[in-house]
């Protein structure tokens, strides 16, 4: 990996960061030259700004970029937090108090991910529209070209792990994942989840349907994105703080619409709310948006668009033996010639996966 940039004049902080970095297999390029740090600012894979020199750097007004972290031995206090905000830092890492978080940042870097994976949230326009099926099918099709993860956020649904035939696979479920505090390592999460080859699933332990803390969901989705090329979230049909966290962090929100008059009527209501929440941006703007997948052909795509005001990315046909394949643990996309493969490819094509830089699945 390219060396992380470390800007500090504090010898104790320098020692501590260097020690932790070595444990993560990284050797930071350390400097106390603020102007020099500004020159390397845009090219370093991660920038660690010592709290001692952070105010000086902030005064130079560096461009916003990802993977900037303010590092300190202890708590930085309100002034330090303000400086971190000015720098657009992702986090403040108190390496003395919580050394693990810096290790995780650097470990993630070692995985070589240039940018987080694409994230697609799927929600049913009406009950039973086929949202869980679409979420699982997207995960399966995406797994053909990279790592993918289906996150099941609907505690009352059939279970994405069951639909994908992974309900008996070893690995962690929501209960234990949500209890993990602090920044989750993307690698640790990916390796702990039930998976079959490139496809993983985060589901619910049998008999547990607890509500999740929005902060925990944010952490998990963020770690999932850092560790996978594609993350698909199966959302319940509720507009609460937890699902809002996910929608706000998704490149695309897909509403699965049953092509019937009641299905479209219900979906149109949901779409209005989602579009209002996204600041009036329907369709596929540069920052993603809300779009539809239509199940069935009783109404045409243009009729559905007229009723909802949103574009249709794909139409999924009724697949006769779908339930049978899911019962057999094969998932909704059964083989390359599955009738769901092409429509799912059309949805994924609307949100291209970010480039990876040499990561191994
Ligand atoms: N394209 C399809 N062809 C045939 N059957 C389908 C299709 N999509 C979904 N189904 C079936 O319809 C039922 C509901 O599907 P699914 O669970 O995916 O819907 P949902 O929108 O997630 O429902 P819920 O409101 O319970 O979350 C399931 O039995 C599923 O197998
Ligand atoms: Mg569902």
mmCIF file of C-alpha atoms and ligand atoms in Angstrom:
data_model
loop_
_atom_site.group_PDB
_atom_site.id
_atom_site.type_symbol
_atom_site.label_atom_id
_atom_site.label_comp_id
_atom_site.label_asym_id
_atom_site.label_seq_id
_atom_site.Cartn_x
_atom_site.Cartn_y
_atom_site.Cartn_z
ATOM 1 C CA UNK A 1 0.000 0.000 0.000
ATOM 2 C CA UNK A 2 1.095 3.597 -0.467
ATOM 3 C CA UNK A 3 2.239 5.165 2.762
ATOM 4 C CA UNK A 4 -0.319 7.037 4.844
ATOM 5 C CA UNK A 5 0.646 10.649 5.483
ATOM 6 C CA UNK A 6 1.139 11.620 9.122
ATOM 7 C CA UNK A 7 1.437 15.280 10.042
ATOM 8 C CA UNK A 8 2.606 15.956 13.593
ATOM 9 C CA UNK A 9 5.357 17.596 15.620
ATOM 10 C CA UNK A 10 4.538 15.643 18.772
ATOM 11 C CA UNK A 11 7.168 12.897 19.265
ATOM 12 C CA UNK A 12 4.925 10.831 21.562
ATOM 13 C CA UNK A 13 2.057 10.874 19.079
ATOM 14 C CA UNK A 14 4.465 10.065 16.252
ATOM 15 C CA UNK A 15 5.802 7.030 18.141
ATOM 16 C CA UNK A 16 2.380 5.751 19.056
ATOM 17 C CA UNK A 17 0.945 6.097 15.536
ATOM 18 C CA UNK A 18 4.045 4.508 13.999
ATOM 19 C CA UNK A 19 3.791 1.564 16.405
ATOM 20 C CA UNK A 20 0.102 0.970 15.648
ATOM 21 C CA UNK A 21 0.657 1.434 11.924
ATOM 22 C CA UNK A 22 3.413 -1.183 11.964
ATOM 23 C CA UNK A 23 0.970 -3.629 13.522
ATOM 24 C CA UNK A 24 -1.371 -2.992 10.575
ATOM 25 C CA UNK A 25 1.481 -3.457 8.097
ATOM 26 C CA UNK A 26 1.787 0.238 7.246
ATOM 27 C CA UNK A 27 4.670 2.642 7.550
ATOM 28 C CA UNK A 28 3.444 6.242 7.577
ATOM 29 C CA UNK A 29 5.298 9.009 5.853
ATOM 30 C CA UNK A 30 5.705 11.398 8.790
ATOM 31 C CA UNK A 31 6.289 15.103 8.444
ATOM 32 C CA UNK A 32 5.966 18.250 10.534
ATOM 33 C CA UNK A 33 5.944 20.462 7.442
ATOM 34 C CA UNK A 34 2.407 21.770 7.070
ATOM 35 C CA UNK A 35 2.930 23.201 3.577
ATOM 36 C CA UNK A 36 4.536 19.933 2.457
ATOM 37 C CA UNK A 37 1.577 17.999 3.852
ATOM 38 C CA UNK A 38 -0.714 20.168 1.775
ATOM 39 C CA UNK A 39 1.215 19.206 -1.362
ATOM 40 C CA UNK A 40 0.845 15.490 -0.591
ATOM 41 C CA UNK A 41 -2.744 16.009 0.548
ATOM 42 C CA UNK A 42 -4.552 14.754 -2.521
ATOM 43 C CA UNK A 43 -2.317 11.764 -3.314
ATOM 44 C CA UNK A 44 -1.859 10.063 0.079
ATOM 45 C CA UNK A 45 -4.298 7.127 0.515
ATOM 46 C CA UNK A 46 -5.043 8.273 4.046
ATOM 47 C CA UNK A 47 -4.054 11.408 5.929
ATOM 48 C CA UNK A 48 -3.516 11.359 9.684
ATOM 49 C CA UNK A 49 -3.421 14.900 11.019
ATOM 50 C CA UNK A 50 -1.949 15.314 14.502
ATOM 51 C CA UNK A 51 -4.152 17.412 16.697
ATOM 52 C CA UNK A 52 -1.101 19.637 17.337
ATOM 53 C CA UNK A 53 -0.774 20.796 13.722
ATOM 54 C CA UNK A 54 -4.427 20.434 12.713
ATOM 55 C CA UNK A 55 -5.326 24.126 13.329
ATOM 56 C CA UNK A 56 -2.391 25.291 11.173
ATOM 57 C CA UNK A 57 -3.393 22.957 8.356
ATOM 58 C CA UNK A 58 -7.059 23.954 8.632
ATOM 59 C CA UNK A 59 -6.053 27.612 8.181
ATOM 60 C CA UNK A 60 -4.609 26.697 4.761
ATOM 61 C CA UNK A 61 -8.060 25.407 3.761
ATOM 62 C CA UNK A 62 -7.173 22.093 2.078
ATOM 63 C CA UNK A 63 -9.689 20.641 -0.392
ATOM 64 C CA UNK A 64 -12.240 18.191 0.950
ATOM 65 C CA UNK A 65 -11.203 14.562 0.533
ATOM 66 C CA UNK A 66 -12.020 11.207 2.091
ATOM 67 C CA UNK A 67 -9.844 9.240 4.531
ATOM 68 C CA UNK A 68 -8.703 12.192 6.616
ATOM 69 C CA UNK A 69 -8.474 11.458 10.333
ATOM 70 C CA UNK A 70 -7.365 13.682 13.164
ATOM 71 C CA UNK A 71 -5.115 11.728 15.547
ATOM 72 C CA UNK A 72 -4.420 12.518 19.172
ATOM 73 C CA UNK A 73 -3.155 10.642 22.184
ATOM 74 C CA UNK A 74 -6.283 11.443 24.204
ATOM 75 C CA UNK A 75 -9.623 13.165 23.892
ATOM 76 C CA UNK A 76 -9.322 16.273 21.723
ATOM 77 C CA UNK A 77 -11.999 18.417 23.371
ATOM 78 C CA UNK A 78 -14.382 20.821 21.618
ATOM 79 C CA UNK A 79 -11.644 22.900 19.925
ATOM 80 C CA UNK A 80 -10.116 19.760 18.412
ATOM 81 C CA UNK A 81 -13.504 18.593 17.181
ATOM 82 C CA UNK A 82 -14.116 21.961 15.534
ATOM 83 C CA UNK A 83 -10.782 21.754 13.725
ATOM 84 C CA UNK A 84 -11.591 18.204 12.620
ATOM 85 C CA UNK A 85 -14.856 19.508 11.186
ATOM 86 C CA UNK A 86 -13.050 22.320 9.364
ATOM 87 C CA UNK A 87 -10.726 19.760 7.784
ATOM 88 C CA UNK A 88 -13.652 17.570 6.782
ATOM 89 C CA UNK A 89 -12.086 14.702 8.772
ATOM 90 C CA UNK A 90 -13.958 11.398 8.855
ATOM 91 C CA UNK A 91 -13.071 10.781 12.460
ATOM 92 C CA UNK A 92 -11.004 11.800 15.440
ATOM 93 C CA UNK A 93 -8.880 8.904 16.621
ATOM 94 C CA UNK A 94 -7.692 9.013 20.215
ATOM 95 C CA UNK A 95 -4.921 6.468 19.740
ATOM 96 C CA UNK A 96 -4.118 6.219 23.435
ATOM 97 C CA UNK A 97 -7.674 5.521 24.533
ATOM 98 C CA UNK A 98 -8.896 3.492 21.532
ATOM 99 C CA UNK A 99 -5.901 2.224 19.535
ATOM 100 C CA UNK A 100 -8.010 -0.331 17.665
ATOM 101 C CA UNK A 101 -9.729 2.291 15.570
ATOM 102 C CA UNK A 102 -6.520 3.509 13.935
ATOM 103 C CA UNK A 103 -5.504 -0.086 13.276
ATOM 104 C CA UNK A 104 -8.830 -0.654 11.535
ATOM 105 C CA UNK A 105 -8.465 2.435 9.349
ATOM 106 C CA UNK A 106 -5.038 1.233 8.255
ATOM 107 C CA UNK A 107 -6.137 -2.365 7.867
ATOM 108 C CA UNK A 108 -8.946 -1.242 5.574
ATOM 109 C CA UNK A 109 -6.359 0.648 3.583
ATOM 110 C CA UNK A 110 -4.333 -2.542 3.240
ATOM 111 C CA UNK A 111 -7.338 -4.118 1.564
ATOM 112 C CA UNK A 112 -6.783 -1.674 -1.240
ATOM 113 C CA UNK A 113 -10.311 -0.335 -1.606
ATOM 114 C CA UNK A 114 -10.161 3.012 -3.379
ATOM 115 C CA UNK A 115 -13.743 3.933 -2.559
ATOM 116 C CA UNK A 116 -16.683 2.301 -0.805
ATOM 117 C CA UNK A 117 -18.761 -0.229 -2.699
ATOM 118 C CA UNK A 118 -22.003 0.804 -4.343
ATOM 119 C CA UNK A 119 -25.017 0.562 -2.088
ATOM 120 C CA UNK A 120 -28.521 -0.171 -3.265
ATOM 121 C CA UNK A 121 -31.481 -0.071 -0.882
ATOM 122 C CA UNK A 122 -34.564 -2.063 -1.882
ATOM 123 C CA UNK A 123 -38.037 -1.507 -0.489
ATOM 124 C CA UNK A 124 -41.414 -2.925 -1.447
ATOM 125 C CA UNK A 125 -43.988 -0.494 -2.822
ATOM 126 C CA UNK A 126 -46.619 -2.727 -1.203
ATOM 127 C CA UNK A 127 -46.565 -5.843 0.959
ATOM 128 C CA UNK A 128 -45.333 -8.942 -0.862
ATOM 129 C CA UNK A 129 -44.310 -6.967 -3.982
ATOM 130 C CA UNK A 130 -41.083 -8.946 -4.267
ATOM 131 C CA UNK A 131 -38.549 -6.626 -2.591
ATOM 132 C CA UNK A 132 -36.695 -9.338 -0.688
ATOM 133 C CA UNK A 133 -36.530 -11.406 -3.839
ATOM 134 C CA UNK A 134 -35.103 -8.475 -5.823
ATOM 135 C CA UNK A 135 -32.578 -7.647 -3.069
ATOM 136 C CA UNK A 136 -31.336 -11.245 -2.975
ATOM 137 C CA UNK A 137 -31.304 -11.526 -6.766
ATOM 138 C CA UNK A 138 -29.266 -8.302 -7.040
ATOM 139 C CA UNK A 139 -26.803 -9.691 -4.487
ATOM 140 C CA UNK A 140 -26.465 -12.931 -6.459
ATOM 141 C CA UNK A 141 -25.951 -11.241 -9.825
ATOM 142 C CA UNK A 142 -23.469 -8.734 -8.356
ATOM 143 C CA UNK A 143 -21.499 -11.631 -6.820
ATOM 144 C CA UNK A 144 -20.674 -12.863 -10.319
ATOM 145 C CA UNK A 145 -18.318 -9.916 -10.817
ATOM 146 C CA UNK A 146 -17.181 -8.922 -7.316
ATOM 147 C CA UNK A 147 -17.841 -9.284 -3.626
ATOM 148 C CA UNK A 148 -21.418 -8.598 -2.647
ATOM 149 C CA UNK A 149 -23.446 -8.535 0.530
ATOM 150 C CA UNK A 150 -27.182 -8.640 1.151
ATOM 151 C CA UNK A 151 -28.115 -6.875 4.381
ATOM 152 C CA UNK A 152 -31.529 -7.882 5.702
ATOM 153 C CA UNK A 153 -33.021 -5.019 7.698
ATOM 154 C CA UNK A 154 -36.518 -6.465 7.866
ATOM 155 C CA UNK A 155 -36.797 -8.451 11.108
ATOM 156 C CA UNK A 156 -40.281 -9.614 10.190
ATOM 157 C CA UNK A 157 -39.522 -10.753 6.643
ATOM 158 C CA UNK A 158 -38.831 -14.297 5.425
ATOM 159 C CA UNK A 159 -35.084 -13.809 6.003
ATOM 160 C CA UNK A 160 -32.714 -12.973 3.167
ATOM 161 C CA UNK A 161 -30.407 -15.727 4.444
ATOM 162 C CA UNK A 162 -33.197 -18.261 3.973
ATOM 163 C CA UNK A 163 -34.058 -16.967 0.499
ATOM 164 C CA UNK A 164 -30.370 -17.320 -0.419
ATOM 165 C CA UNK A 165 -29.998 -20.727 1.206
ATOM 166 C CA UNK A 166 -27.530 -19.423 3.787
ATOM 167 C CA UNK A 167 -29.670 -19.687 6.899
ATOM 168 C CA UNK A 168 -27.625 -22.572 8.240
ATOM 169 C CA UNK A 169 -24.241 -21.173 7.205
ATOM 170 C CA UNK A 170 -21.827 -20.325 10.004
ATOM 171 C CA UNK A 171 -21.351 -16.659 10.770
ATOM 172 C CA UNK A 172 -22.621 -13.644 12.659
ATOM 173 C CA UNK A 173 -26.165 -12.254 12.628
ATOM 174 C CA UNK A 174 -27.593 -8.827 13.490
ATOM 175 C CA UNK A 175 -27.833 -9.337 17.257
ATOM 176 C CA UNK A 176 -24.110 -9.761 17.830
ATOM 177 C CA UNK A 177 -23.006 -7.402 15.045
ATOM 178 C CA UNK A 178 -25.133 -4.523 16.341
ATOM 179 C CA UNK A 179 -23.635 -4.910 19.808
ATOM 180 C CA UNK A 180 -20.118 -4.303 18.499
ATOM 181 C CA UNK A 181 -19.135 -0.804 19.509
ATOM 182 C CA UNK A 182 -16.743 1.532 17.762
ATOM 183 C CA UNK A 183 -15.598 1.453 14.198
ATOM 184 C CA UNK A 184 -15.990 -1.968 12.688
ATOM 185 C CA UNK A 185 -13.236 -3.273 10.503
ATOM 186 C CA UNK A 186 -14.587 -4.023 7.059
ATOM 187 C CA UNK A 187 -12.405 -7.085 6.787
ATOM 188 C CA UNK A 188 -13.478 -8.452 10.174
ATOM 189 C CA UNK A 189 -17.131 -7.979 9.231
ATOM 190 C CA UNK A 190 -16.750 -9.573 5.807
ATOM 191 C CA UNK A 191 -14.935 -12.572 7.198
ATOM 192 C CA UNK A 192 -17.435 -13.083 10.021
ATOM 193 C CA UNK A 193 -20.568 -13.153 7.847
ATOM 194 C CA UNK A 194 -22.249 -16.250 6.461
ATOM 195 C CA UNK A 195 -21.251 -16.496 2.819
ATOM 196 C CA UNK A 196 -21.092 -18.617 -0.266
ATOM 197 C CA UNK A 197 -18.116 -17.629 -2.391
ATOM 198 C CA UNK A 198 -18.410 -13.913 -3.220
ATOM 199 C CA UNK A 199 -21.914 -13.529 -1.779
ATOM 200 C CA UNK A 200 -22.464 -12.767 1.916
ATOM 201 C CA UNK A 201 -25.560 -12.110 3.952
ATOM 202 C CA UNK A 202 -26.285 -10.280 7.177
ATOM 203 C CA UNK A 203 -29.521 -11.659 8.570
ATOM 204 C CA UNK A 204 -31.316 -12.333 11.818
ATOM 205 C CA UNK A 205 -30.754 -15.058 14.347
ATOM 206 C CA UNK A 206 -33.733 -17.414 14.492
ATOM 207 C CA UNK A 207 -36.470 -16.151 16.765
ATOM 208 C CA UNK A 208 -34.938 -12.683 17.231
ATOM 209 C CA UNK A 209 -36.602 -9.590 15.850
ATOM 210 C CA UNK A 210 -35.157 -6.776 17.924
ATOM 211 C CA UNK A 211 -35.167 -3.181 16.769
ATOM 212 C CA UNK A 212 -31.788 -1.800 15.786
ATOM 213 C CA UNK A 213 -30.106 1.368 16.898
ATOM 214 C CA UNK A 214 -29.658 3.734 13.905
ATOM 215 C CA UNK A 215 -26.042 4.414 14.909
ATOM 216 C CA UNK A 216 -25.206 0.713 14.889
ATOM 217 C CA UNK A 217 -26.833 0.292 11.481
ATOM 218 C CA UNK A 218 -24.828 3.226 10.145
ATOM 219 C CA UNK A 219 -21.556 1.671 11.375
ATOM 220 C CA UNK A 220 -22.378 -1.736 9.953
ATOM 221 C CA UNK A 221 -23.455 -0.413 6.555
ATOM 222 C CA UNK A 222 -20.372 1.761 6.400
ATOM 223 C CA UNK A 223 -18.065 -1.192 7.205
ATOM 224 C CA UNK A 224 -19.996 -3.350 4.725
ATOM 225 C CA UNK A 225 -19.446 -0.791 1.967
ATOM 226 C CA UNK A 226 -15.750 -0.566 2.701
ATOM 227 C CA UNK A 227 -15.473 -4.344 2.449
ATOM 228 C CA UNK A 228 -17.649 -5.212 -0.560
ATOM 229 C CA UNK A 229 -18.034 -4.078 -4.158
ATOM 230 C CA UNK A 230 -21.808 -4.137 -3.837
ATOM 231 C CA UNK A 231 -24.061 -3.894 -0.790
ATOM 232 C CA UNK A 232 -27.794 -4.463 -1.198
ATOM 233 C CA UNK A 233 -30.049 -3.632 1.738
ATOM 234 C CA UNK A 234 -33.495 -5.202 2.023
ATOM 235 C CA UNK A 235 -35.488 -2.506 3.823
ATOM 236 C CA UNK A 236 -38.740 -3.017 5.727
ATOM 237 C CA UNK A 237 -41.672 -0.854 4.625
ATOM 238 C CA UNK A 238 -41.237 1.673 7.444
ATOM 239 C CA UNK A 239 -39.850 5.164 7.211
ATOM 240 C CA UNK A 240 -38.057 5.437 10.540
ATOM 241 C CA UNK A 241 -34.659 6.746 11.644
ATOM 242 C CA UNK A 242 -32.944 3.413 11.007
ATOM 243 C CA UNK A 243 -34.145 3.014 7.440
ATOM 244 C CA UNK A 244 -33.488 6.739 6.814
ATOM 245 C CA UNK A 245 -29.812 6.135 7.734
ATOM 246 C CA UNK A 246 -29.573 3.523 5.026
ATOM 247 C CA UNK A 247 -31.468 5.487 2.382
ATOM 248 C CA UNK A 248 -29.273 8.533 2.962
ATOM 249 C CA UNK A 249 -26.164 6.414 2.389
ATOM 250 C CA UNK A 250 -27.401 4.526 -0.658
ATOM 251 C CA UNK A 251 -26.435 5.296 -4.226
ATOM 252 C CA UNK A 252 -29.860 4.167 -5.315
ATOM 253 C CA UNK A 253 -33.170 3.380 -3.614
ATOM 254 C CA UNK A 254 -35.162 0.816 -5.605
ATOM 255 C CA UNK A 255 -38.894 0.590 -5.002
ATOM 256 C CA UNK A 256 -40.288 -2.745 -6.138
ATOM 257 C CA UNK A 257 -43.738 -2.143 -7.562
ATOM 258 C CA UNK A 258 -46.337 -4.800 -8.127
ATOM 259 C CA UNK A 259 -47.845 -4.017 -11.548
ATOM 260 C CA UNK A 260 -51.431 -3.963 -10.304
ATOM 261 C CA UNK A 261 -53.668 -0.987 -9.581
ATOM 262 C CA UNK A 262 -53.488 -1.406 -5.761
ATOM 263 C CA UNK A 263 -49.736 -2.128 -5.989
ATOM 264 C CA UNK A 264 -49.045 1.033 -7.973
ATOM 265 C CA UNK A 265 -51.334 3.145 -5.772
ATOM 266 C CA UNK A 266 -49.486 2.094 -2.627
ATOM 267 C CA UNK A 267 -46.088 2.469 -4.302
ATOM 268 C CA UNK A 268 -46.935 5.993 -5.484
ATOM 269 C CA UNK A 269 -47.535 7.052 -1.874
ATOM 270 C CA UNK A 270 -44.238 5.608 -0.743
ATOM 271 C CA UNK A 271 -42.413 7.156 -3.710
ATOM 272 C CA UNK A 272 -43.797 10.612 -2.850
ATOM 273 C CA UNK A 273 -42.394 10.299 0.650
ATOM 274 C CA UNK A 274 -39.027 9.010 -0.536
ATOM 275 C CA UNK A 275 -38.656 11.733 -3.153
ATOM 276 C CA UNK A 276 -39.584 14.426 -0.605
ATOM 277 C CA UNK A 277 -37.014 12.969 1.791
ATOM 278 C CA UNK A 278 -34.342 13.048 -0.928
ATOM 279 C CA UNK A 279 -34.960 16.786 -1.322
ATOM 280 C CA UNK A 280 -37.336 16.483 -4.256
ATOM 281 C CA UNK A 281 -34.839 14.527 -6.375
ATOM 282 C CA UNK A 282 -36.521 11.605 -8.049
ATOM 283 C CA UNK A 283 -34.939 9.602 -10.823
ATOM 284 C CA UNK A 284 -31.252 9.019 -11.238
ATOM 285 C CA UNK A 285 -29.278 12.146 -10.575
ATOM 286 C CA UNK A 286 -25.528 12.105 -10.194
ATOM 287 C CA UNK A 287 -25.876 11.358 -6.498
ATOM 288 C CA UNK A 288 -28.218 8.445 -7.068
ATOM 289 C CA UNK A 289 -31.903 8.676 -6.425
ATOM 290 C CA UNK A 290 -35.108 6.711 -6.302
ATOM 291 C CA UNK A 291 -36.159 4.428 -9.154
ATOM 292 C CA UNK A 292 -38.426 1.463 -9.742
ATOM 293 C CA UNK A 293 -38.387 -2.208 -10.516
ATOM 294 C CA UNK A 294 -41.774 -3.437 -11.695
ATOM 295 C CA UNK A 295 -42.911 -6.987 -11.035
ATOM 296 C CA UNK A 296 -45.351 -8.362 -13.545
ATOM 297 C CA UNK A 297 -46.784 -7.013 -16.766
ATOM 298 C CA UNK A 298 -50.416 -6.201 -15.988
ATOM 299 C CA UNK A 299 -49.491 -2.513 -16.236
ATOM 300 C CA UNK A 300 -46.780 -1.190 -18.541
ATOM 301 C CA UNK A 301 -43.621 0.524 -17.343
ATOM 302 C CA UNK A 302 -44.815 3.843 -18.741
ATOM 303 C CA UNK A 303 -48.117 3.543 -16.884
ATOM 304 C CA UNK A 304 -46.209 2.906 -13.673
ATOM 305 C CA UNK A 305 -43.936 5.882 -14.351
ATOM 306 C CA UNK A 306 -46.946 8.086 -15.013
ATOM 307 C CA UNK A 307 -48.489 7.114 -11.675
ATOM 308 C CA UNK A 308 -45.328 7.485 -9.615
ATOM 309 C CA UNK A 309 -43.294 10.084 -11.502
ATOM 310 C CA UNK A 310 -40.243 7.796 -11.327
ATOM 311 C CA UNK A 311 -38.252 5.889 -13.952
ATOM 312 C CA UNK A 312 -38.516 2.112 -14.295
ATOM 313 C CA UNK A 313 -35.077 0.481 -14.360
ATOM 314 C CA UNK A 314 -36.265 -3.049 -15.033
ATOM 315 C CA UNK A 315 -39.314 -5.285 -15.233
ATOM 316 C CA UNK A 316 -39.114 -8.669 -13.515
ATOM 317 C CA UNK A 317 -41.281 -11.466 -14.852
ATOM 318 C CA UNK A 318 -43.269 -13.921 -12.748
ATOM 319 C CA UNK A 319 -40.934 -16.861 -12.286
ATOM 320 C CA UNK A 320 -42.898 -20.037 -11.833
ATOM 321 C CA UNK A 321 -40.424 -22.117 -9.832
ATOM 322 C CA UNK A 322 -38.967 -19.307 -7.792
ATOM 323 C CA UNK A 323 -40.171 -20.538 -4.442
ATOM 324 C CA UNK A 324 -38.908 -24.025 -5.202
ATOM 325 C CA UNK A 325 -35.384 -22.764 -5.966
ATOM 326 C CA UNK A 326 -35.359 -20.713 -2.793
ATOM 327 C CA UNK A 327 -36.549 -23.747 -0.805
ATOM 328 C CA UNK A 328 -33.678 -25.706 -2.327
ATOM 329 C CA UNK A 329 -31.245 -23.023 -1.127
ATOM 330 C CA UNK A 330 -30.341 -21.895 -4.643
ATOM 331 C CA UNK A 331 -31.586 -18.316 -4.324
ATOM 332 C CA UNK A 332 -33.882 -16.534 -6.802
ATOM 333 C CA UNK A 333 -31.256 -16.404 -9.572
ATOM 334 C CA UNK A 334 -30.868 -19.995 -10.592
ATOM 335 C CA UNK A 335 -28.097 -20.220 -13.131
ATOM 336 C CA UNK A 336 -26.931 -17.753 -15.758
ATOM 337 C CA UNK A 337 -30.049 -18.199 -17.839
ATOM 338 C CA UNK A 338 -32.345 -17.220 -15.005
ATOM 339 C CA UNK A 339 -35.045 -14.840 -16.154
ATOM 340 C CA UNK A 340 -34.119 -12.546 -13.264
ATOM 341 C CA UNK A 341 -30.475 -12.191 -14.311
ATOM 342 C CA UNK A 342 -31.025 -9.655 -17.092
ATOM 343 C CA UNK A 343 -33.350 -7.293 -15.192
ATOM 344 C CA UNK A 344 -30.992 -7.381 -12.212
ATOM 345 C CA UNK A 345 -28.101 -6.553 -14.537
ATOM 346 C CA UNK A 346 -30.099 -3.557 -15.748
ATOM 347 C CA UNK A 347 -30.516 -2.300 -12.177
ATOM 348 C CA UNK A 348 -26.828 -2.825 -11.352
ATOM 349 C CA UNK A 349 -25.902 -1.075 -14.584
ATOM 350 C CA UNK A 350 -27.611 2.055 -13.262
ATOM 351 C CA UNK A 351 -25.060 2.221 -10.423
ATOM 352 C CA UNK A 352 -21.655 1.169 -11.733
ATOM 353 C CA UNK A 353 -19.387 -0.457 -9.146
ATOM 354 C CA UNK A 354 -16.437 1.695 -8.131
ATOM 355 C CA UNK A 355 -13.022 0.615 -9.348
ATOM 356 C CA UNK A 356 -11.030 -1.531 -7.008
ATOM 357 C CA UNK A 357 -7.291 -1.267 -6.658
ATOM 358 C CA UNK A 358 -5.948 -4.739 -6.321
ATOM 359 C CA UNK A 359 -8.099 -6.023 -3.480
ATOM 360 C CA UNK A 360 -8.731 -9.722 -3.120
ATOM 361 C CA UNK A 361 -12.270 -10.896 -2.396
HETATM 362 N N1 LIG B 1 -40.584 -12.467 -9.745
HETATM 363 C C1 LIG B 1 -41.259 -13.336 -8.990
HETATM 364 N N2 LIG B 1 -41.830 -14.417 -9.527
HETATM 365 C C2 LIG B 1 -42.521 -15.302 -8.779
HETATM 366 N N3 LIG B 1 -42.694 -15.186 -7.457
HETATM 367 C C3 LIG B 1 -42.140 -14.128 -6.847
HETATM 368 C C4 LIG B 1 -41.394 -13.138 -7.565
HETATM 369 N N4 LIG B 1 -40.973 -12.198 -6.686
HETATM 370 C C5 LIG B 1 -41.433 -12.591 -5.493
HETATM 371 N N5 LIG B 1 -42.130 -13.729 -5.560
HETATM 372 C C6 LIG B 1 -42.791 -14.448 -4.469
HETATM 373 O O1 LIG B 1 -43.675 -13.544 -3.850
HETATM 374 C C7 LIG B 1 -43.646 -13.691 -2.433
HETATM 375 C C8 LIG B 1 -43.259 -12.362 -1.799
HETATM 376 O O2 LIG B 1 -41.966 -12.031 -2.247
HETATM 377 P P1 LIG B 1 -40.927 -11.219 -1.349
HETATM 378 O O3 LIG B 1 -40.805 -11.815 -0.013
HETATM 379 O O4 LIG B 1 -39.712 -11.056 -2.178
HETATM 380 O O5 LIG B 1 -41.726 -9.845 -1.264
HETATM 381 P P2 LIG B 1 -41.516 -8.617 -0.276
HETATM 382 O O6 LIG B 1 -41.906 -7.408 -1.037
HETATM 383 O O7 LIG B 1 -40.140 -8.660 0.266
HETATM 384 O O8 LIG B 1 -42.574 -8.955 0.841
HETATM 385 P P3 LIG B 1 -42.695 -8.356 2.331
HETATM 386 O O9 LIG B 1 -43.732 -7.300 2.221
HETATM 387 O O10 LIG B 1 -43.118 -9.538 3.130
HETATM 388 O O11 LIG B 1 -41.345 -7.860 2.699
HETATM 389 C C9 LIG B 1 -42.647 -14.793 -2.153
HETATM 390 O O12 LIG B 1 -43.316 -15.985 -1.991
HETATM 391 C C10 LIG B 1 -41.797 -14.844 -3.400
HETATM 392 O O13 LIG B 1 -41.272 -16.128 -3.648
HETATM 393 MG MG1 LIG B 2 -39.465 -8.498 2.199
#
